[in-house]
mmCIF file of C-alpha atoms and ligand atoms in Angstrom:
data_model
loop_
_atom_site.group_PDB
_atom_site.id
_atom_site.type_symbol
_atom_site.label_atom_id
_atom_site.label_comp_id
_atom_site.label_asym_id
_atom_site.label_seq_id
_atom_site.Cartn_x
_atom_site.Cartn_y
_atom_site.Cartn_z
ATOM 1 C CA MET F 1 85.129 187.140 99.731
ATOM 2 C CA SER F 2 86.327 190.532 100.972
ATOM 3 C CA ASP F 3 84.668 193.742 102.065
ATOM 4 C CA VAL F 4 87.238 195.988 100.317
ATOM 5 C CA PRO F 5 85.146 198.424 98.222
ATOM 6 C CA LYS F 6 85.955 198.536 94.477
ATOM 7 C CA THR F 7 86.522 202.285 94.831
ATOM 8 C CA HIS F 8 89.456 201.718 97.210
ATOM 9 C CA PRO F 9 92.586 203.171 95.517
ATOM 10 C CA ARG F 10 94.486 199.916 96.069
ATOM 11 C CA TYR F 11 91.567 197.584 95.400
ATOM 12 C CA LEU F 12 93.500 195.344 92.964
ATOM 13 C CA SER F 13 96.396 194.808 95.348
ATOM 14 C CA LEU F 14 94.052 194.074 98.251
ATOM 15 C CA SER F 15 91.900 191.668 96.261
ATOM 16 C CA LEU F 16 95.045 189.833 95.117
ATOM 17 C CA ARG F 17 95.935 189.481 98.799
ATOM 18 C CA ASP F 18 92.512 187.858 99.311
ATOM 19 C CA THR F 19 93.206 185.460 96.430
ATOM 20 C CA ILE F 20 96.488 184.281 97.924
ATOM 21 C CA VAL F 21 94.827 183.827 101.348
ATOM 22 C CA ALA F 22 92.122 181.745 99.635
ATOM 23 C CA GLY F 23 94.921 179.681 98.054
ATOM 24 C CA VAL F 24 96.227 178.850 101.523
ATOM 25 C CA GLN F 25 92.738 178.007 102.770
ATOM 26 C CA GLN F 26 92.230 175.650 99.791
ATOM 27 C CA GLY F 27 95.538 173.906 100.513
ATOM 28 C CA ILE F 28 97.150 175.033 97.236
ATOM 29 C CA THR F 29 99.498 177.708 98.552
ATOM 30 C CA SER F 30 101.886 177.116 101.436
ATOM 31 C CA ILE F 31 101.584 179.357 104.477
ATOM 32 C CA HIS F 32 105.166 180.410 103.620
ATOM 33 C CA GLY F 33 103.797 181.620 100.292
ATOM 34 C CA LEU F 34 102.136 184.507 102.146
ATOM 35 C CA ILE F 35 105.584 185.817 103.050
ATOM 36 C CA ALA F 36 106.806 185.552 99.458
ATOM 37 C CA HIS F 37 103.650 187.380 98.367
ATOM 38 C CA GLY F 38 104.268 190.143 100.911
ATOM 39 C CA ARG F 39 107.774 190.649 99.600
ATOM 40 C CA GLY F 40 106.346 190.879 96.087
ATOM 41 C CA GLU F 41 103.740 193.447 97.209
ATOM 42 C CA ALA F 42 106.453 195.682 98.623
ATOM 43 C CA PHE F 43 108.364 195.698 95.336
ATOM 44 C CA ASP F 44 105.153 196.188 93.355
ATOM 45 C CA TYR F 45 104.485 199.303 95.418
ATOM 46 C CA LEU F 46 107.985 200.546 94.569
ATOM 47 C CA ILE F 47 107.617 199.997 90.823
ATOM 48 C CA GLY F 48 104.256 201.805 90.801
ATOM 49 C CA GLU F 49 101.931 198.769 90.465
ATOM 50 C CA GLN F 50 102.120 199.039 86.677
ATOM 51 C CA THR F 51 103.963 197.226 83.894
ATOM 52 C CA GLN F 52 107.011 199.397 83.280
ATOM 53 C CA PRO F 53 109.075 199.598 80.039
ATOM 54 C CA PHE F 54 111.843 197.347 81.478
ATOM 55 C CA ALA F 55 109.208 194.639 81.974
ATOM 56 C CA THR F 56 107.806 195.090 78.475
ATOM 57 C CA GLU F 57 111.327 194.679 77.063
ATOM 58 C CA ALA F 58 111.820 191.458 79.036
ATOM 59 C CA ILE F 59 108.392 190.164 77.975
ATOM 60 C CA HIS F 60 109.392 190.572 74.276
ATOM 61 C CA ALA F 61 112.588 188.601 74.916
ATOM 62 C CA ALA F 62 110.799 185.969 77.013
ATOM 63 C CA SER F 63 108.250 185.262 74.298
ATOM 64 C CA ALA F 64 111.123 185.049 71.799
ATOM 65 C CA MET F 65 113.058 182.553 73.915
ATOM 66 C CA LEU F 66 110.014 180.428 74.711
ATOM 67 C CA CYS F 67 108.864 180.334 71.106
ATOM 68 C CA LEU F 68 112.313 179.297 69.845
ATOM 69 C CA ALA F 69 112.670 176.567 72.496
ATOM 70 C CA ASP F 70 112.671 172.917 71.450
ATOM 71 C CA HIS F 71 111.134 171.744 74.703
ATOM 72 C CA PRO F 72 109.779 174.591 76.848
ATOM 73 C CA VAL F 73 108.276 173.653 80.222
ATOM 74 C CA ILE F 74 106.217 175.733 82.664
ATOM 75 C CA SER F 75 107.116 175.091 86.298
ATOM 76 C CA VAL F 76 104.282 175.873 88.726
ATOM 77 C CA ASN F 77 104.155 176.404 92.484
ATOM 78 C CA GLY F 78 101.405 177.181 94.993
ATOM 79 C CA ASN F 79 101.556 180.965 94.613
ATOM 80 C CA VAL F 80 101.266 181.165 90.835
ATOM 81 C CA THR F 81 98.608 178.471 90.769
ATOM 82 C CA ALA F 82 96.471 180.451 93.214
ATOM 83 C CA VAL F 83 96.772 183.805 91.440
ATOM 84 C CA VAL F 84 96.982 183.002 87.702
ATOM 85 C CA PRO F 85 95.679 179.463 87.008
ATOM 86 C CA ASP F 86 94.029 180.450 83.705
ATOM 87 C CA GLY F 87 97.132 182.312 82.510
ATOM 88 C CA LEU F 88 99.334 179.262 83.127
ATOM 89 C CA VAL F 89 96.968 176.995 81.214
ATOM 90 C CA GLU F 90 96.744 179.509 78.358
ATOM 91 C CA LEU F 91 100.534 179.893 78.089
ATOM 92 C CA GLY F 92 100.886 176.097 78.022
ATOM 93 C CA ARG F 93 98.388 175.974 75.173
ATOM 94 C CA VAL F 94 100.050 178.789 73.192
ATOM 95 C CA LEU F 95 103.556 177.288 73.534
ATOM 96 C CA ASN F 96 102.403 173.679 73.417
ATOM 97 C CA ALA F 97 104.383 173.275 76.654
ATOM 98 C CA PRO F 98 103.595 171.028 79.628
ATOM 99 C CA LEU F 99 102.940 172.381 83.125
ATOM 100 C CA GLU F 100 104.913 170.662 85.904
ATOM 101 C CA VAL F 101 104.389 170.968 89.663
ATOM 102 C CA ASN F 102 107.566 171.813 91.574
ATOM 103 C CA ILE F 103 107.297 173.062 95.156
ATOM 104 C CA PHE F 104 109.521 173.480 98.174
ATOM 105 C CA HIS F 105 107.148 172.759 101.047
ATOM 106 C CA THR F 106 105.415 169.468 100.262
ATOM 107 C CA GLU F 107 102.730 169.438 102.938
ATOM 108 C CA THR F 108 100.623 166.318 102.492
ATOM 109 C CA GLY F 109 98.644 166.399 99.294
ATOM 110 C CA ARG F 110 99.538 169.941 98.178
ATOM 111 C CA GLU F 111 101.236 168.817 94.969
ATOM 112 C CA LYS F 112 98.141 166.796 94.065
ATOM 113 C CA ARG F 113 95.806 169.678 94.901
ATOM 114 C CA ILE F 114 97.809 172.057 92.673
ATOM 115 C CA ARG F 115 97.530 169.536 89.837
ATOM 116 C CA GLU F 116 93.784 169.086 90.330
ATOM 117 C CA TYR F 117 93.210 172.837 90.485
ATOM 118 C CA LEU F 118 95.009 173.380 87.165
ATOM 119 C CA LEU F 119 93.137 170.479 85.540
ATOM 120 C CA LYS F 120 89.897 172.093 86.718
ATOM 121 C CA HIS F 121 91.039 175.280 84.984
ATOM 122 C CA GLY F 122 91.445 173.435 81.686
ATOM 123 C CA ALA F 123 95.036 172.133 81.658
ATOM 124 C CA PRO F 124 95.152 169.037 79.390
ATOM 125 C CA ASP F 125 97.646 167.434 81.792
ATOM 126 C CA VAL F 126 99.954 168.477 84.628
ATOM 127 C CA LEU F 127 103.247 166.633 85.169
ATOM 128 C CA MET F 128 104.235 165.660 88.710
ATOM 129 C CA PRO F 129 107.660 165.238 90.322
ATOM 130 C CA THR F 130 109.069 161.706 90.167
ATOM 131 C CA THR F 131 111.943 159.875 91.820
ATOM 132 C CA GLU F 132 113.052 158.535 88.405
ATOM 133 C CA VAL F 133 115.177 161.601 87.602
ATOM 134 C CA GLN F 134 116.669 164.394 89.688
ATOM 135 C CA LEU F 135 118.153 167.811 89.090
ATOM 136 C CA SER F 136 121.823 168.155 90.007
ATOM 137 C CA TYR F 137 123.195 170.908 92.277
ATOM 138 C CA ILE F 138 120.149 170.973 94.570
ATOM 139 C CA ASP F 139 119.350 169.091 97.782
ATOM 140 C CA SER F 140 115.763 170.105 98.555
ATOM 141 C CA ASN F 141 112.605 168.344 97.471
ATOM 142 C CA ARG F 142 112.645 170.518 94.360
ATOM 143 C CA LYS F 143 115.264 168.257 92.785
ATOM 144 C CA PHE F 144 112.593 165.646 91.978
ATOM 145 C CA VAL F 145 111.317 166.280 88.456
ATOM 146 C CA HIS F 146 109.533 164.562 85.589
ATOM 147 C CA PRO F 147 111.620 162.913 82.826
ATOM 148 C CA ASP F 148 109.419 164.400 80.073
ATOM 149 C CA GLY F 149 109.173 167.796 81.755
ATOM 150 C CA ILE F 150 111.752 169.942 83.528
ATOM 151 C CA PHE F 151 114.411 167.217 83.239
ATOM 152 C CA LYS F 152 114.525 167.342 79.462
ATOM 153 C CA ALA F 153 113.554 171.017 79.029
ATOM 154 C CA ASP F 154 115.894 173.419 77.245
ATOM 155 C CA VAL F 155 113.942 176.475 78.489
ATOM 156 C CA VAL F 156 112.078 176.501 81.813
ATOM 157 C CA PHE F 157 109.553 179.208 82.654
ATOM 158 C CA VAL F 158 109.591 179.564 86.445
ATOM 159 C CA PRO F 159 107.520 182.473 87.733
ATOM 160 C CA LEU F 160 108.135 183.420 91.411
ATOM 161 C CA GLU F 161 111.138 181.189 91.687
ATOM 162 C CA ASP F 162 113.453 180.318 94.532
ATOM 163 C CA GLY F 163 117.103 181.241 93.858
ATOM 164 C CA ASP F 164 118.551 177.809 94.610
ATOM 165 C CA ARG F 165 116.665 176.044 91.906
ATOM 166 C CA CYS F 166 117.205 178.784 89.366
ATOM 167 C CA GLU F 167 120.928 178.382 89.944
ATOM 168 C CA ALA F 168 120.705 174.575 89.614
ATOM 169 C CA LEU F 169 118.768 174.828 86.349
ATOM 170 C CA ARG F 170 121.298 177.301 84.926
ATOM 171 C CA LYS F 171 124.231 175.076 85.974
ATOM 172 C CA MET F 172 122.551 172.209 84.137
ATOM 173 C CA GLY F 173 122.690 174.325 80.979
ATOM 174 C CA LYS F 174 119.004 175.233 80.847
ATOM 175 C CA GLU F 175 117.716 178.697 80.049
ATOM 176 C CA VAL F 176 115.422 180.157 82.720
ATOM 177 C CA VAL F 177 112.689 182.730 82.152
ATOM 178 C CA THR F 178 111.234 184.191 85.335
ATOM 179 C CA ILE F 179 108.762 186.779 86.575
ATOM 180 C CA ASP F 180 109.964 188.328 89.824
ATOM 181 C CA LEU F 181 109.052 191.698 91.305
ATOM 182 C CA ASN F 182 112.369 191.862 93.154
ATOM 183 C CA PRO F 183 115.171 192.809 90.730
ATOM 184 C CA MET F 184 117.711 192.029 93.476
ATOM 185 C CA SER F 185 116.651 188.430 94.166
ATOM 186 C CA ARG F 186 119.112 185.676 93.344
ATOM 187 C CA THR F 187 116.592 184.349 90.830
ATOM 188 C CA ALA F 188 116.307 187.720 89.094
ATOM 189 C CA LYS F 189 120.082 187.941 88.780
ATOM 190 C CA GLN F 190 120.668 184.366 87.651
ATOM 191 C CA ALA F 191 117.807 183.907 85.209
ATOM 192 C CA SER F 192 118.389 184.273 81.484
ATOM 193 C CA ILE F 193 115.408 186.627 81.279
ATOM 194 C CA THR F 194 113.749 188.384 84.240
ATOM 195 C CA ILE F 195 110.405 190.102 83.913
ATOM 196 C CA VAL F 196 110.242 192.532 86.838
ATOM 197 C CA ASP F 197 106.478 192.833 87.122
ATOM 198 C CA ASN F 198 103.532 191.335 88.943
ATOM 199 C CA VAL F 199 102.695 187.921 87.488
ATOM 200 C CA VAL F 200 99.007 188.907 87.270
ATOM 201 C CA ARG F 201 99.883 191.724 84.846
ATOM 202 C CA ALA F 202 102.824 190.114 83.038
ATOM 203 C CA LEU F 203 101.421 186.675 82.241
ATOM 204 C CA PRO F 204 98.544 187.841 79.998
ATOM 205 C CA LEU F 205 101.025 190.077 78.131
ATOM 206 C CA LEU F 206 103.432 187.172 77.720
ATOM 207 C CA CYS F 207 100.619 184.981 76.312
ATOM 208 C CA GLU F 208 99.617 187.708 73.873
ATOM 209 C CA GLU F 209 103.205 188.246 72.663
ATOM 210 C CA SER F 210 103.857 184.517 72.364
ATOM 211 C CA ARG F 211 100.765 184.114 70.190
ATOM 212 C CA SER F 212 101.937 186.650 67.640
ATOM 213 C CA ILE F 213 105.762 186.484 67.566
ATOM 214 C CA ARG F 214 107.558 185.209 64.412
ATOM 215 C CA THR F 215 110.721 183.088 64.454
ATOM 216 C CA SER F 216 112.810 185.599 62.462
ATOM 217 C CA THR F 217 111.837 188.510 64.755
ATOM 218 C CA ALA F 218 112.397 186.304 67.809
ATOM 219 C CA GLN F 219 116.028 185.594 66.864
ATOM 220 C CA ASP F 220 116.661 189.306 66.383
ATOM 221 C CA ILE F 221 115.100 190.272 69.720
ATOM 222 C CA LEU F 222 117.142 187.669 71.595
ATOM 223 C CA LYS F 223 120.423 188.773 70.031
ATOM 224 C CA LYS F 224 119.894 192.323 71.305
ATOM 225 C CA TYR F 225 118.613 191.435 74.783
ATOM 226 C CA ASN F 226 120.742 192.054 77.892
ATOM 227 C CA ASN F 227 119.193 190.904 81.185
ATOM 228 C CA GLU F 228 121.692 192.739 83.375
ATOM 229 C CA ALA F 229 120.886 196.029 81.674
ATOM 230 C CA VAL F 230 117.153 195.412 82.144
ATOM 231 C CA LEU F 231 117.661 194.754 85.871
ATOM 232 C CA GLN F 232 119.658 197.989 86.124
ATOM 233 C CA LYS F 233 116.750 199.881 84.544
ATOM 234 C CA ALA F 234 114.382 198.365 87.129
ATOM 235 C CA LEU F 235 116.681 199.405 89.987
ATOM 236 C CA GLN F 236 117.027 202.922 88.606
ATOM 237 C CA HIS F 237 113.248 203.194 88.329
ATOM 238 C CA ILE F 238 112.862 202.107 91.961
ATOM 239 C CA SER F 239 115.434 204.602 93.231
ATOM 240 C CA ARG F 240 113.832 207.431 91.216
ATOM 241 C CA SER F 241 110.378 206.565 92.604
ATOM 242 C CA GLY F 242 111.814 207.136 96.099
ATOM 243 C CA ASN F 243 112.660 210.709 95.106
ATOM 244 C CA GLY F 244 109.021 211.492 94.359
HETATM 245 P P1 LIG A 301 115.765 184.332 95.920
HETATM 246 O O1 LIG A 301 116.005 182.980 96.567
HETATM 247 O O2 LIG A 301 115.672 184.250 94.424
HETATM 248 O O3 LIG A 301 116.678 185.446 96.385
HETATM 249 P P2 LIG A 301 113.437 184.668 97.597
HETATM 250 O O4 LIG A 301 114.117 183.909 98.668
HETATM 251 O O5 LIG A 301 112.889 186.021 97.910
HETATM 252 O O6 LIG A 301 114.301 184.806 96.274
HETATM 253 P P3 LIG A 301 110.878 183.471 97.508
HETATM 254 O O7 LIG A 301 110.681 183.695 98.957
HETATM 255 O O8 LIG A 301 110.544 182.136 96.966
HETATM 256 O O9 LIG A 301 112.324 183.759 97.001
HETATM 257 O O10 LIG A 301 110.011 184.634 96.809
HETATM 258 C C1 LIG A 301 109.672 184.594 95.528
HETATM 259 C C2 LIG A 301 109.884 185.904 94.800
HETATM 260 O O11 LIG A 301 108.655 186.168 94.144
HETATM 261 C C3 LIG A 301 110.209 187.169 95.619
HETATM 262 O O12 LIG A 301 111.342 187.801 95.048
HETATM 263 C C4 LIG A 301 108.980 188.075 95.445
HETATM 264 O O13 LIG A 301 109.345 189.427 95.286
HETATM 265 C C5 LIG A 301 108.378 187.552 94.163
HETATM 266 N N1 LIG A 301 106.911 187.681 94.065
HETATM 267 C C6 LIG A 301 105.971 187.432 95.018
HETATM 268 N N2 LIG A 301 104.722 187.644 94.540
HETATM 269 C C7 LIG A 301 104.882 188.013 93.247
HETATM 270 C C8 LIG A 301 103.969 188.338 92.200
HETATM 271 N N3 LIG A 301 102.647 188.335 92.390
HETATM 272 N N4 LIG A 301 104.482 188.634 90.991
HETATM 273 C C9 LIG A 301 105.821 188.641 90.757
HETATM 274 N N5 LIG A 301 106.742 188.356 91.707
HETATM 275 C C10 LIG A 301 106.279 188.033 92.930
#
């Protein structure tokens, strides 16, 4: 796919860029998704392209919240589907949670292509937006949801989320778990739990944690967790990295 040699010091980042470009070419990712990816790359560079302790702390809390949920749902868009399809399917299996397509730019057929791609990667089913039920507090196309999915969820996992919908979900009383490399995004600030890490590194760790966590430990972890403090740690890490 690419002629970047494996010995290149930033091979992983560059091959991920190829994956997202392939997502656009396959009609899964929106062309706007390239911009969101670029913003993520910049923050990944600043955090050192590694899972940092503030992300590990949030991953513990995220697995706790998702495992304690009555009806967890995994919301998927074109970017996450392109870069971590297997991870999404695996997390759905571990949590026994449905995947639901929810995107901003609904170019013809993209929602259906995302669904088909995830089915090809082993998802037992993928819920689609409907006009039967809508989210409140949001005007875009992302308000259309599935009655058995995001609409009735108590905890929604929304990696690489747009701030508007995160806010709407929170106003509706739902807990939101996100993965977002930018600790200053509106999503990062409004989510219940924000994992500041690249989704390609964080999702396998989240699956692993969710497989092994126990209910009693989960309650304890959640009681002690403070998302604002975790975001502060991420910001401090970024400002220190600028000082060499
Ligand atoms: P907000 O509306 O929440 O302020 P935004 O307008 O930046 O955020 P988008 O353009 O939808 O929202 O971008 C999605 C977010 O996903 C960005 O904050 C970006 O840093 C982050 N992001 C992009 N790629 C990745 C990735 N691979 N892993 C984790 N986060 C990512």
